[in-house]
Backbone as numpy.savetxt, mean C-alpha at the origin, in Angstrom:
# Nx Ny Nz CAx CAy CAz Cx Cy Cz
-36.39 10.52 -2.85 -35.16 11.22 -2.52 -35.43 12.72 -2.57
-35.17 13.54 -1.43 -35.44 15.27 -1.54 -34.40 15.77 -1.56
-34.23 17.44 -1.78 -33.41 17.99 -1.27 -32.31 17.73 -0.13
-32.75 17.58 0.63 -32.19 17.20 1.89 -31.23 15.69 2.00
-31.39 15.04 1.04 -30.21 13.93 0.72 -28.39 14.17 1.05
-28.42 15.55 0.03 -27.22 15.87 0.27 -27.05 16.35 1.82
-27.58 16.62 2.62 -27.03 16.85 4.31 -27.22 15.89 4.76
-28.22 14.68 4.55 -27.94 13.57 5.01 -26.74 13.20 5.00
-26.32 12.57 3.40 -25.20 11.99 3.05 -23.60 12.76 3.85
-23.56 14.23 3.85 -22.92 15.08 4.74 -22.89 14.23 6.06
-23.60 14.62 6.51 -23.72 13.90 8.47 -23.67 12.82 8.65
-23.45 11.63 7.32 -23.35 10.39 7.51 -21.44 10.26 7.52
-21.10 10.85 6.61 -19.88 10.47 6.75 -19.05 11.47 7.71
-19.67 12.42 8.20 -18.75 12.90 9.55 -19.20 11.98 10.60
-20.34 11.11 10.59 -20.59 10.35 12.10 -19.37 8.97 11.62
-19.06 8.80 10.33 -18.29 7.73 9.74 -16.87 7.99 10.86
-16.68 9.06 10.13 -15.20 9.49 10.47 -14.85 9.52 12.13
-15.84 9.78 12.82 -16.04 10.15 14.51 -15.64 8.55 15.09
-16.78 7.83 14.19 -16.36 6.40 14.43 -15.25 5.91 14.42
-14.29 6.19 13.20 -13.81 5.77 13.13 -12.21 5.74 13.97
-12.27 7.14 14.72 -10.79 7.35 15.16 -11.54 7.97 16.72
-12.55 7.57 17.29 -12.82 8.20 18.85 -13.23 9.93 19.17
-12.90 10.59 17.22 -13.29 11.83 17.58 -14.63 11.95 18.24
-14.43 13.44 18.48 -15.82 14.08 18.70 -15.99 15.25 18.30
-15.37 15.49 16.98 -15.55 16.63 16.37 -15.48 17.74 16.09
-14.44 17.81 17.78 -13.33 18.91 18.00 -11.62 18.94 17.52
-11.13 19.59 16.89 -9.98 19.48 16.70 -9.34 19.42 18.23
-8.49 18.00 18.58 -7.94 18.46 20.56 -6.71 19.12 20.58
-6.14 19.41 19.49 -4.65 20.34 19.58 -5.41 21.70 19.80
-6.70 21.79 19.45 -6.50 24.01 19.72 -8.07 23.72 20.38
-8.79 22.75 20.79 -10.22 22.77 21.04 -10.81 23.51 20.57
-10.70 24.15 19.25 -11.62 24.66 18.45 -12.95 23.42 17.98
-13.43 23.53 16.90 -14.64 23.06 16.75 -14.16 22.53 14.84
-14.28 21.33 14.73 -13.61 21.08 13.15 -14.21 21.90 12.20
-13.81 22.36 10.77 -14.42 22.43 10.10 -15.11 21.28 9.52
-16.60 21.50 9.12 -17.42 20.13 8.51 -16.67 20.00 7.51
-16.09 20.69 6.47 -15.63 19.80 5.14 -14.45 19.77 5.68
-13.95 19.72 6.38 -12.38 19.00 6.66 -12.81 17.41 7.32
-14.16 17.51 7.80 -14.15 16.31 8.99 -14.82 15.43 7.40
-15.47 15.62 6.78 -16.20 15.12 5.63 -15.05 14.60 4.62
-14.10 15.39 4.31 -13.18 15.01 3.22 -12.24 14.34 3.94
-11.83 14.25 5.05 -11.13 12.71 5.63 -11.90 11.64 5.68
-13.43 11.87 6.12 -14.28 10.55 5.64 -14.16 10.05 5.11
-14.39 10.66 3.37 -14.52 10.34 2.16 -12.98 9.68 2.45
-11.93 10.36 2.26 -10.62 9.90 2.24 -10.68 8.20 2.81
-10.84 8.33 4.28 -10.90 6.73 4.65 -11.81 5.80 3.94
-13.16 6.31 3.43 -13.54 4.97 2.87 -12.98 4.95 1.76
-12.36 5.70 0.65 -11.79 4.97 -0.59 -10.73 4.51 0.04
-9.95 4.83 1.41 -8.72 3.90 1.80 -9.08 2.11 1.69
-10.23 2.36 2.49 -10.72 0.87 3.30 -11.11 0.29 1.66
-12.06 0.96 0.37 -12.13 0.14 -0.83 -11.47 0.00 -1.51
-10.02 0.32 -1.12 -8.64 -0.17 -2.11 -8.28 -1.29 -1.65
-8.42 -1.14 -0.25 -7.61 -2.48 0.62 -8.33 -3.73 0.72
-9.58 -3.28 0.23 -10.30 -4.71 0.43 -11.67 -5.09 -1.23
-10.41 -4.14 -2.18 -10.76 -5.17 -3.65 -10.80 -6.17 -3.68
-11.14 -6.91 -4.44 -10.92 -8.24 -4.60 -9.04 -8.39 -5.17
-8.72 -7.21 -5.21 -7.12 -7.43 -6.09 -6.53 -6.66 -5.20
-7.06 -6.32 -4.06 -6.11 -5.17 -3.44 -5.31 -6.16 -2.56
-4.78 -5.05 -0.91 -3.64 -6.00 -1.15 -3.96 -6.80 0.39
-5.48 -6.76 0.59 -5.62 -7.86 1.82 -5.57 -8.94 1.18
-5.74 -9.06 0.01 -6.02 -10.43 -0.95 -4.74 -11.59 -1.48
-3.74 -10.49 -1.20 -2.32 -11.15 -0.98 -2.47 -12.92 -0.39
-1.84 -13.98 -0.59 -2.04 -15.04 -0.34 -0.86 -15.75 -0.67
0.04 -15.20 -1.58 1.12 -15.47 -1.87 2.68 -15.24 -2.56
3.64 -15.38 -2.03 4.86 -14.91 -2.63 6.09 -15.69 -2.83
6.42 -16.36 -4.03 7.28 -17.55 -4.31 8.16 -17.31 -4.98
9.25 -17.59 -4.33 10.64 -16.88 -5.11 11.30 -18.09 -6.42
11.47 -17.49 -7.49 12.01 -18.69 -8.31 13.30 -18.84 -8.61
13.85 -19.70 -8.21 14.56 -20.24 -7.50 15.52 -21.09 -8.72
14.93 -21.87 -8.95 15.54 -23.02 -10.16 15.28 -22.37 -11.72
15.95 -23.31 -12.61 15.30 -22.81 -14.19 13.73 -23.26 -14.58
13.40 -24.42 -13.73 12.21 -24.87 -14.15 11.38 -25.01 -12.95
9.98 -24.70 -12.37 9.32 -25.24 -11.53 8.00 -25.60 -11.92
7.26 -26.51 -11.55 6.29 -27.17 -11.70 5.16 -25.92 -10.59
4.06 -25.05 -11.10 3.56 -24.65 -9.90 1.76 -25.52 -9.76
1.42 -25.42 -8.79 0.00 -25.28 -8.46 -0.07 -26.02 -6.83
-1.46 -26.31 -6.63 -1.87 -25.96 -4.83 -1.74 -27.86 -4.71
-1.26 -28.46 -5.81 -1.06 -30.10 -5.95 -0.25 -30.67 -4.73
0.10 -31.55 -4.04 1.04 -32.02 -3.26 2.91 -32.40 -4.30
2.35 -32.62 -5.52 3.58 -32.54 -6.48 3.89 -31.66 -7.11
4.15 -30.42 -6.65 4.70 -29.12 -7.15 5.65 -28.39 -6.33
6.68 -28.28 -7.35 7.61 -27.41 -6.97 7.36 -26.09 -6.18
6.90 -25.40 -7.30 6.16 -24.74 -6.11 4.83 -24.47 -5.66
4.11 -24.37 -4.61 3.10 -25.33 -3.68 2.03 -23.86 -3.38
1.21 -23.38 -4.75 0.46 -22.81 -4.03 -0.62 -22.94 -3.05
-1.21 -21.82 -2.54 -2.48 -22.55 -1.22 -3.70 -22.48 -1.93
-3.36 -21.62 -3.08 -4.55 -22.15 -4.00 -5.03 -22.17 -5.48
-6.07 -22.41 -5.96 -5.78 -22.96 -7.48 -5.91 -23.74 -7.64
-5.93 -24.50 -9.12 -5.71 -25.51 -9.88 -4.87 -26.75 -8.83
-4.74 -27.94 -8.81 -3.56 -28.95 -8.53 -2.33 -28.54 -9.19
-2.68 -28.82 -10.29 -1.20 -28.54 -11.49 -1.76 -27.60 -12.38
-0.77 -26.24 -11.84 -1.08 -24.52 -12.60 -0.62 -24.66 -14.28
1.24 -25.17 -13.97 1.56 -24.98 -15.12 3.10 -25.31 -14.96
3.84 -24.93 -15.52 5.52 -25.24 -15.49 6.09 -23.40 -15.65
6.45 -22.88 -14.84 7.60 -21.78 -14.78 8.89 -21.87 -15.20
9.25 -21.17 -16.22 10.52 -21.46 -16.52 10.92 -19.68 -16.29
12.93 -19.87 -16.23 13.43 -18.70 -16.15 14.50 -18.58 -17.22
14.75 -17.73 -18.31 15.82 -17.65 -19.27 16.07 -16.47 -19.21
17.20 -16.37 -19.01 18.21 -14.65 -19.28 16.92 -13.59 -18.45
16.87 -14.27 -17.10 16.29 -13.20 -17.03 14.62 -12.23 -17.29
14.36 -13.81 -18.16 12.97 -13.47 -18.56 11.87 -14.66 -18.13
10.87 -14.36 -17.89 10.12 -15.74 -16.80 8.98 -15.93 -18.16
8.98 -17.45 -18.39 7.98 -18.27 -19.12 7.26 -19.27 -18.34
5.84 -19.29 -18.71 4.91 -20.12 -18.31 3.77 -20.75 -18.95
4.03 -22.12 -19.06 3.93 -23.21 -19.81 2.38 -23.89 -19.42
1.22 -23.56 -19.46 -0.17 -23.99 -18.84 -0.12 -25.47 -18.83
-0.43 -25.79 -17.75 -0.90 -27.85 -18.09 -2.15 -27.91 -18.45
-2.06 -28.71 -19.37 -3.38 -29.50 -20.24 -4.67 -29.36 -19.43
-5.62 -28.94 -19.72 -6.91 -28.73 -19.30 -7.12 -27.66 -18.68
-5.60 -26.95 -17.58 -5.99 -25.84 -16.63 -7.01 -24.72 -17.78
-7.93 -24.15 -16.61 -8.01 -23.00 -17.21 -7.77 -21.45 -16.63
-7.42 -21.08 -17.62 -5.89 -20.06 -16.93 -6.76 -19.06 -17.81
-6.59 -17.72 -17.66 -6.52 -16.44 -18.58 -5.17 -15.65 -18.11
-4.95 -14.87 -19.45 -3.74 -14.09 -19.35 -3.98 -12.45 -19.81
-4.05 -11.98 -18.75 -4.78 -10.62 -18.98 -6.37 -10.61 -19.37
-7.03 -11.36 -19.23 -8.35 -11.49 -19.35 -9.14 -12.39 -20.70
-7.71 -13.03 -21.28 -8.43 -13.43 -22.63 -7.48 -15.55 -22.26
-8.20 -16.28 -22.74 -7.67 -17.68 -22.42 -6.67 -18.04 -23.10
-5.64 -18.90 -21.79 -4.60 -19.28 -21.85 -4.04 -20.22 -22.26
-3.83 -20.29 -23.44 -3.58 -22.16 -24.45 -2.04 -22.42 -24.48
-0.81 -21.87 -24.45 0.03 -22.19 -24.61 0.92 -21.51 -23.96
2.56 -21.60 -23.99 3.47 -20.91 -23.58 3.53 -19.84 -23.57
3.79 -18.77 -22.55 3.99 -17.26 -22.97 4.54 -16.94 -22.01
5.26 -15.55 -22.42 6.36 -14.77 -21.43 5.52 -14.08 -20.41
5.74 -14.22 -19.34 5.41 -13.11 -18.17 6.08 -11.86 -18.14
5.27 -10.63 -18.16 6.18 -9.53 -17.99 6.07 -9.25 -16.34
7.52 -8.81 -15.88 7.18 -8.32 -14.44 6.48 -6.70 -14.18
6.11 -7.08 -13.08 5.89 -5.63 -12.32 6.77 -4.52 -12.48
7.91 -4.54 -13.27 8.71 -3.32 -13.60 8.60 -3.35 -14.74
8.06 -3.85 -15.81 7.87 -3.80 -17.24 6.55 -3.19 -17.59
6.39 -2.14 -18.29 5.61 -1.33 -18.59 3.73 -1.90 -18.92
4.00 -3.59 -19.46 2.42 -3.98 -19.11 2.45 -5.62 -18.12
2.52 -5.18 -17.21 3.01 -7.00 -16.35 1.37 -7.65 -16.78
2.19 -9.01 -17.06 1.28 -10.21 -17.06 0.14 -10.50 -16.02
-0.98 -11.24 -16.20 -1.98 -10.89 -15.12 -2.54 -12.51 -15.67
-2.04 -13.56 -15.01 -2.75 -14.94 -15.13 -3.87 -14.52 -13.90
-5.07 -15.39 -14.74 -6.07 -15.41 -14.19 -6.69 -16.59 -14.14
-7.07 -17.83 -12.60 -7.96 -18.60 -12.31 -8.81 -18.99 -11.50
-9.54 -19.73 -11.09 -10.86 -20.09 -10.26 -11.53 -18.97 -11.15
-12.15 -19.07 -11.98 -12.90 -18.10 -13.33 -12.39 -16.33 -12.70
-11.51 -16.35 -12.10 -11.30 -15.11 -11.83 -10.94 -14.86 -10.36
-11.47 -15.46 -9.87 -11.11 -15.24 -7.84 -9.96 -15.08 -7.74
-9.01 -15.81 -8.48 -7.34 -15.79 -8.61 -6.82 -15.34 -9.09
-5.41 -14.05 -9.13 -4.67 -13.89 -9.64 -2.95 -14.39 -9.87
-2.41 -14.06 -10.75 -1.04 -14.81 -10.56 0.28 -13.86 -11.15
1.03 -13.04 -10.30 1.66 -12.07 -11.52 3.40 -12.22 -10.98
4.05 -11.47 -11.78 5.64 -11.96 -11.74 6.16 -10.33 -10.86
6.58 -10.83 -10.00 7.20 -9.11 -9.70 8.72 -9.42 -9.95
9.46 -8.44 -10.22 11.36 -8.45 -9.80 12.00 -7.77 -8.91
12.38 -8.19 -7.68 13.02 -7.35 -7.22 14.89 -8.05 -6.61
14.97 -6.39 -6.95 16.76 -6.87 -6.88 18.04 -7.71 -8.08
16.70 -8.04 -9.10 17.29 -8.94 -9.83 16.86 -10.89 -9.87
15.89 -10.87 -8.69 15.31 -11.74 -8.50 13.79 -11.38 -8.92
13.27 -12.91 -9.11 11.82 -13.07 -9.73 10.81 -14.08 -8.73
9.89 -13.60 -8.56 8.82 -13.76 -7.94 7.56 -14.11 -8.31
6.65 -15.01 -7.89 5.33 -14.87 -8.29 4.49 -14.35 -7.20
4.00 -13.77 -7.38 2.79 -13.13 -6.14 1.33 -13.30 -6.31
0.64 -13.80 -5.45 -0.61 -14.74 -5.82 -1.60 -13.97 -4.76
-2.91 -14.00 -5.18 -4.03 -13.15 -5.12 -5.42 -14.16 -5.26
-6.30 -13.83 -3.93 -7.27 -14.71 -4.22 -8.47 -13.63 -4.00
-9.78 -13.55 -3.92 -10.65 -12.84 -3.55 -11.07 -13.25 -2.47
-11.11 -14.67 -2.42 -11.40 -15.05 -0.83 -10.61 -15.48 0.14
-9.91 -14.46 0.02 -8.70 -14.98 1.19 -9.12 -14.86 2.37
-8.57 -15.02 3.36 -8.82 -15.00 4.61 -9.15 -13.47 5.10
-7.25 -13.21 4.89 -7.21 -11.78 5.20 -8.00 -10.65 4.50
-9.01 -10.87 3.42 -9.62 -10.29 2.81 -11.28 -10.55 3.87
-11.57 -11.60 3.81 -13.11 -11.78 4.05 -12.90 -11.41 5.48
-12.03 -11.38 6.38 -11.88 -11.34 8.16 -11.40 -9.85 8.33
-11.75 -9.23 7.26 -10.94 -7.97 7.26 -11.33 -7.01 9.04
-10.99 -6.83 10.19 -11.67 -5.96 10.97 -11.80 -4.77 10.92
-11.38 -4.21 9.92 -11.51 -2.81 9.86 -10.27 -1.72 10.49
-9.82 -0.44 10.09 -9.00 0.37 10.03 -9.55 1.39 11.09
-8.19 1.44 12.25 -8.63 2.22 13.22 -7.72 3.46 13.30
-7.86 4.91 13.57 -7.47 6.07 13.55 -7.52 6.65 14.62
-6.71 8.06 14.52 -6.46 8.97 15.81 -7.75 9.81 15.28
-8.21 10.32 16.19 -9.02 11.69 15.78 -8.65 12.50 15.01
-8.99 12.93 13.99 -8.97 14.32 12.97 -8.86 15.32 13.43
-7.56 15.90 13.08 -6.86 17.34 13.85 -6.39 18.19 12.80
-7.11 19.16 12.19 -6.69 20.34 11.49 -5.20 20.73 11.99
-5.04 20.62 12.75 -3.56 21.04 13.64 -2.35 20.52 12.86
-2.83 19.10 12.46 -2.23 17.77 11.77 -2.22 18.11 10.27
-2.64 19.37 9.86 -2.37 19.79 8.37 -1.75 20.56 8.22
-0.30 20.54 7.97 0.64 21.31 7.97 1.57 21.77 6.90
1.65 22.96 6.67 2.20 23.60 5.08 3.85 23.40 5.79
4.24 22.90 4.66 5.84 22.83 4.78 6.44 23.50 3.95
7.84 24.05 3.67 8.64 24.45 3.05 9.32 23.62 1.65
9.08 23.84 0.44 9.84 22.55 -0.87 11.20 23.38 -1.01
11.91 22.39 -0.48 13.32 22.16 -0.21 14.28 21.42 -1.88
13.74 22.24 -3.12 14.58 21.14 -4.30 15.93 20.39 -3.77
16.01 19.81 -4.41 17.74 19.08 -4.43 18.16 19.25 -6.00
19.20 19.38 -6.18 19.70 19.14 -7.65 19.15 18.12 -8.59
18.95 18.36 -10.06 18.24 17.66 -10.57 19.12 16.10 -10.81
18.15 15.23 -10.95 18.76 13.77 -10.82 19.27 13.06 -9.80
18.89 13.85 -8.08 19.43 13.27 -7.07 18.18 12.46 -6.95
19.00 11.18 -6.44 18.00 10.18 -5.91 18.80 9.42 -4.47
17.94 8.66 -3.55 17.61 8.44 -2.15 17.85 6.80 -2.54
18.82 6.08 -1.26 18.99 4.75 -1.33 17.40 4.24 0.02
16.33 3.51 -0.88 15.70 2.72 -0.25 15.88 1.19 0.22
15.75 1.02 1.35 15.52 -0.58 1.14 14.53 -0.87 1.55
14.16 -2.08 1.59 12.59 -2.85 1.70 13.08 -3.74 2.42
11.72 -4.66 3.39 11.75 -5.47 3.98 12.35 -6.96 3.58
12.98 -7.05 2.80 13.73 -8.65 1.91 14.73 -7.91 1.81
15.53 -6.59 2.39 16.80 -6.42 2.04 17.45 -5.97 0.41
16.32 -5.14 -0.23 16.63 -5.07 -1.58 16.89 -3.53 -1.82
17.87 -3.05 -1.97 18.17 -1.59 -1.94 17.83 -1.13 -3.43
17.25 -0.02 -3.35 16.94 0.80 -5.01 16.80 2.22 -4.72
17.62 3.00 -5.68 17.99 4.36 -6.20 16.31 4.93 -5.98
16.12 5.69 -5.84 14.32 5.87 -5.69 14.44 7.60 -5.71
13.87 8.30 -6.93 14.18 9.75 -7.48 13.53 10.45 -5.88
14.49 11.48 -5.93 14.69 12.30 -4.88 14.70 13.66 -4.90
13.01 14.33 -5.44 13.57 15.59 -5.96 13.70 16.77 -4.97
13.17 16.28 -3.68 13.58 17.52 -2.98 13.25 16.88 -1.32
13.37 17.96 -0.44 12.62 17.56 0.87 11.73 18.96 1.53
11.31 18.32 2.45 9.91 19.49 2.99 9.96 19.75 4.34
10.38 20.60 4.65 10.81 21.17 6.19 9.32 22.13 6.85
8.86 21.19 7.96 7.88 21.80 8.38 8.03 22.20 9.78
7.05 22.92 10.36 7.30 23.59 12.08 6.48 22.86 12.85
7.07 22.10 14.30 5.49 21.49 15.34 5.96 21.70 16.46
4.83 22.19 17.37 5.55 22.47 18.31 7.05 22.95 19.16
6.84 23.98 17.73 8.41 25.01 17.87 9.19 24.37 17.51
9.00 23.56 17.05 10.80 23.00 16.24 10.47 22.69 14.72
11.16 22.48 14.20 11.90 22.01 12.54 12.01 20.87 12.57
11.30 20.33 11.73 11.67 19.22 11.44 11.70 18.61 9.89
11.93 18.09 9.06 12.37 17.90 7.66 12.30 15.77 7.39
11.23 15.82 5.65 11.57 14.63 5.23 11.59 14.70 3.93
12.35 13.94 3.23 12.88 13.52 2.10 11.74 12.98 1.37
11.86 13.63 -0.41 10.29 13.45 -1.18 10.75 12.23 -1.83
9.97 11.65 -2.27 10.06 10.78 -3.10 9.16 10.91 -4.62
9.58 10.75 -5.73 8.82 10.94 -6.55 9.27 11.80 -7.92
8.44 12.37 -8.91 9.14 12.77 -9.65 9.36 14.21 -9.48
9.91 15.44 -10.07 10.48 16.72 -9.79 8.80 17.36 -10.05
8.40 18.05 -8.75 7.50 18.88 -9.62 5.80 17.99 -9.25
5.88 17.12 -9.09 4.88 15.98 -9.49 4.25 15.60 -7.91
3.69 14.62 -7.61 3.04 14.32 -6.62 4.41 13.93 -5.90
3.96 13.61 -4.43 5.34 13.28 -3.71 4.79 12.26 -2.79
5.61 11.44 -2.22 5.68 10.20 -1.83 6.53 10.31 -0.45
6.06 10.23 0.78 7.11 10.29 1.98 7.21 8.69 2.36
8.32 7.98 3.10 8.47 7.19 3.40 8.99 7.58 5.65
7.88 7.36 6.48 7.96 8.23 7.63 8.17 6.87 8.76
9.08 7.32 9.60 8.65 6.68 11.28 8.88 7.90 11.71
7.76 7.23 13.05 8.44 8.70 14.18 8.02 7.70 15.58
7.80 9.04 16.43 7.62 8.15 18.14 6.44 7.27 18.47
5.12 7.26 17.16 4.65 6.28 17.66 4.54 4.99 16.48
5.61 4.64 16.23 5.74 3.52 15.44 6.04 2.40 16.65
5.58 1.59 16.31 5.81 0.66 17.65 5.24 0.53 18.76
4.00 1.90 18.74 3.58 2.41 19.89 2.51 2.82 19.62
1.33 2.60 18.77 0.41 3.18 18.33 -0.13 3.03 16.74
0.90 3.05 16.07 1.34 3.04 14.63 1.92 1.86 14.15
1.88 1.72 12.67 2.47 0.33 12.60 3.90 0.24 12.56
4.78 -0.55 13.51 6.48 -0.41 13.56 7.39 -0.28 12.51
6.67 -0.37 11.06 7.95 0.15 10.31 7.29 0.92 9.68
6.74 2.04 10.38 6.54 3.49 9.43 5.06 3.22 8.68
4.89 4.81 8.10 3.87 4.66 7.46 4.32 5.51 6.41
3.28 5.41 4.95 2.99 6.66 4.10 2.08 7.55 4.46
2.96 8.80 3.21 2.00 9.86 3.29 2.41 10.17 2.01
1.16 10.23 1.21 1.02 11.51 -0.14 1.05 12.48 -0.16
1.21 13.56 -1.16 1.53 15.15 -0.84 1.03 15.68 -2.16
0.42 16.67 -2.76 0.85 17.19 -3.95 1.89 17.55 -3.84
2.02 18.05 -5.33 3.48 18.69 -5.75 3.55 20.08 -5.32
4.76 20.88 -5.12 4.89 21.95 -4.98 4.09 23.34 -5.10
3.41 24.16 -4.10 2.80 25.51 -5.13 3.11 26.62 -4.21
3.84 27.70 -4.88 4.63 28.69 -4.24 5.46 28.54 -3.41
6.62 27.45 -3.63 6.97 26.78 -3.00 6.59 26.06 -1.57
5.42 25.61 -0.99 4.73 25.36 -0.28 4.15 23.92 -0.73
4.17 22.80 0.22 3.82 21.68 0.60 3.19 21.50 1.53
1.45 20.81 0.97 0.89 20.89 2.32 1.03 18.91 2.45
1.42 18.60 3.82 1.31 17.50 4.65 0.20 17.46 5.52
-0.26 16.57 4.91 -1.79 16.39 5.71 -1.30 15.00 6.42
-0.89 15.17 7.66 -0.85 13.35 8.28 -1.82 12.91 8.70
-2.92 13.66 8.95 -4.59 12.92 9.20 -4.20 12.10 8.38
-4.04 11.97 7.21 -3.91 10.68 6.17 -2.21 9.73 5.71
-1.56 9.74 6.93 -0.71 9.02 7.12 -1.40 7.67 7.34
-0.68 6.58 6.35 -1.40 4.82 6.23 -0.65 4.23 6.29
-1.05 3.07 6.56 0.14 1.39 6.65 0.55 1.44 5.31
1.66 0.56 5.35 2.28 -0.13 4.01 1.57 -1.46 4.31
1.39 -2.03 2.83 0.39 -3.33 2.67 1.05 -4.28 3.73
2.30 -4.57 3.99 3.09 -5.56 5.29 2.67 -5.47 6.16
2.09 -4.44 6.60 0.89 -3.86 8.12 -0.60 -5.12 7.72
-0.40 -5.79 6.85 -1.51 -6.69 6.39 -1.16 -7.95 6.04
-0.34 -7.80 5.28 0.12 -9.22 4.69 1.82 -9.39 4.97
1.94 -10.95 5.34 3.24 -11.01 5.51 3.70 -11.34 3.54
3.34 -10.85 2.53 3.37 -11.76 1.09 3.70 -10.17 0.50
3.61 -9.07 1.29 4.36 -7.74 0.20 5.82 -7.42 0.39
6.53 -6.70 -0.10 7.79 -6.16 -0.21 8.10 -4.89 0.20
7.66 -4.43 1.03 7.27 -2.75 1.02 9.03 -2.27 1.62
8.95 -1.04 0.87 9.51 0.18 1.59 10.04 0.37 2.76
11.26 0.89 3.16 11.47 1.04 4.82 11.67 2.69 4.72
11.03 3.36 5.58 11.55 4.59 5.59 13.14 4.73 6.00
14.02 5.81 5.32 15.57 5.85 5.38 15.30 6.28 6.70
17.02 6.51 7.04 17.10 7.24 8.40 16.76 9.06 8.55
17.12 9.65 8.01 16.46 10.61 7.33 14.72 11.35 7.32
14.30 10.15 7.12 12.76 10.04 7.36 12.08 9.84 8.88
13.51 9.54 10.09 12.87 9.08 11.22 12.75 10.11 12.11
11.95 10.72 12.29 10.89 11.76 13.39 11.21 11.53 14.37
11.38 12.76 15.25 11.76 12.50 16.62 10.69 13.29 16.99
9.73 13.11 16.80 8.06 13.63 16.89 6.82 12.81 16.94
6.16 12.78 18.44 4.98 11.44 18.26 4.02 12.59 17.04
4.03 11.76 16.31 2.95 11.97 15.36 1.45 11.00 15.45
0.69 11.34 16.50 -0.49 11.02 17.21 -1.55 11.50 15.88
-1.56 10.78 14.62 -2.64 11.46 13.32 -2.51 10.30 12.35
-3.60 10.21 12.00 -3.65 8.92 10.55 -3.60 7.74 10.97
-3.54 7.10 10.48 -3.88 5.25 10.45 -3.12 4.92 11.54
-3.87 3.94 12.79 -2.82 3.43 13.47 -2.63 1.53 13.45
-1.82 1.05 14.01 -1.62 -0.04 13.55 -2.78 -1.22 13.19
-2.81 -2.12 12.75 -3.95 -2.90 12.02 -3.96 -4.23 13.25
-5.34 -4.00 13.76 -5.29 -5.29 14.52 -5.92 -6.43 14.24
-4.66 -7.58 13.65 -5.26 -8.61 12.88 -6.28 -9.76 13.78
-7.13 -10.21 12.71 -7.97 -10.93 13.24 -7.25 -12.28 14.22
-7.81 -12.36 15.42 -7.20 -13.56 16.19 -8.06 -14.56 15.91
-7.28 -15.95 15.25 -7.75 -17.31 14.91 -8.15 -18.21 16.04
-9.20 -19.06 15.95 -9.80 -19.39 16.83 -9.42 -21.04 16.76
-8.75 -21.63 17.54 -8.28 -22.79 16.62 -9.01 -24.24 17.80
């Protein structure tokens, strides 16, 4: 290994990035010429995108989502279970629901872990809104099994490593990288404690903190979206615009932001991404409000995911 490693490794991930969205290394809003560490640090950016999405726990690995329904269900991938995962054990265990709180009862022999240590008897599941959620674990690990809540309803959401949509993954396709597409906006506070009505794809509306919005300029006009997140802190957009449906995936995408500095927000939409539903029909995601909907093709960042076609 010489000197010269580090410009290798450089020119590998700008030829990454070129690949990956049809650039050629020109910004096409001003035909200037990119900067290398702008074209390099979206690289980098997309591949930790692509190694979140295709953990073994991330969320191509999704495989399942079972609403509970009764006080008691019988689960595993058995033909006699209540509820019928696609995979696992035959007979997982018995789910129970009390006041609100979800118990799960292992059957004799399974072998189950619960947060990483083995599973011998009854114990409470904490959900995904409880400060440490439960994490059943089987096939010595390939499987996960965890409780989410939403709305007031309880869920199990199931995780394999070899899922389909995990191992067939085709890969994440992009617009070209446009400095143009990095744009300082204006931090717009709102009064403290205002928060934004979200809903999600199952119809579940939630209060979601709202500490301000960010009014930016494109092509001579104003345009403005609503933060999500805490006051001060990183920010969270929930976006459609003109090419959702058309380029992009149809119900919007994210975008991250830091927090505020001199009152200034920079929006980088080079790194506008799917919500995990752009992947799996088994997540709950987010709908951007009305508020959030752009009357601006935003031609930058992730465009829609083209799933693998089954060969039957």
């Amino acid at each position: 290994m010489g000197k010269n490693t580090g410009w290798l490794g450089m020119a590998m991930l700008v030829g990454l990035l070129a690949g990956c969205g049809g650039g050629d290394g020109k910004d096409t809003a001003s035909g200037k010429v990119a900067d290398v560490n702008f074209l390099a640090d979206n690289a980098a950016w997309r591949e930790q995108r692509k190694s979140e999405l295709l953990a073994p726990d991330g969320w191509t690995s999704l495989v399942g989502l079972h609403w509970i329904e009764l006080k008691s269900h019988f689960i595993g991938s058995g033909p006699g279970s209540g509820i019928k995962l696609a995979v696992g054990p035959a007979k997982m265990g018995m789910v129970t629901q009390q006041s609100g709180r979800i118990f799960l009862t292992p059957e004799a022999g399974a072998q189950l872990t619960l947060n990483g240590e083995p599973l011998k008897g009854r114990v409470e599941l904490q959900s995904d809104r409880d400060p440490a959620p439960g994490v059943v674990g089987f096939d010595e690990g390939k499987g996960l099994l965890t409780v989410i809540e939403r709305g007031g309803r309880h869920a199990l959401r199931v995780k394999y490593a070899d899922a389909e949509s995990r191992t067939q993954f085709v890969g994440l396709d992009y617009w070209a990288p446009q400095e143009a597409w990095r744009i300082e906006g204006r931090y717009i506070p709102h009064p403290p404690g205002k928060t934004l009505t979200i809903v999600d794809v199952i119809g579940v509306a939630n209060e979601s903190p709202n500490p301000a919005a960010v009014e930016f300029e494109r092509d001579g006009k104003t345009f403005r979206l609503e933060a999500l997140g805490p006051p001060e802190g990183p920010l969270f957009f929930l976006l459609a615009d003109r090419t959702s449906g058309h380029g992009s995936y149809s119900a919007g995408r994210f975008l991250d932001a830091e927090g505020p500095k001199d009152g200034k927000v920079l929006l980088d939409f080079n790194r506008a991404y799917n919500p995990p539903c752009a992947f799996t029909p088994y997540a709950t995601c987010p709908l951007p409000p009305a508020e959030n909907r752009l009357d601006l093709l935003v031609e930058a960042g992730e465009k829609a995911y083209a799933k693998p076609i089954k060969v039957l």
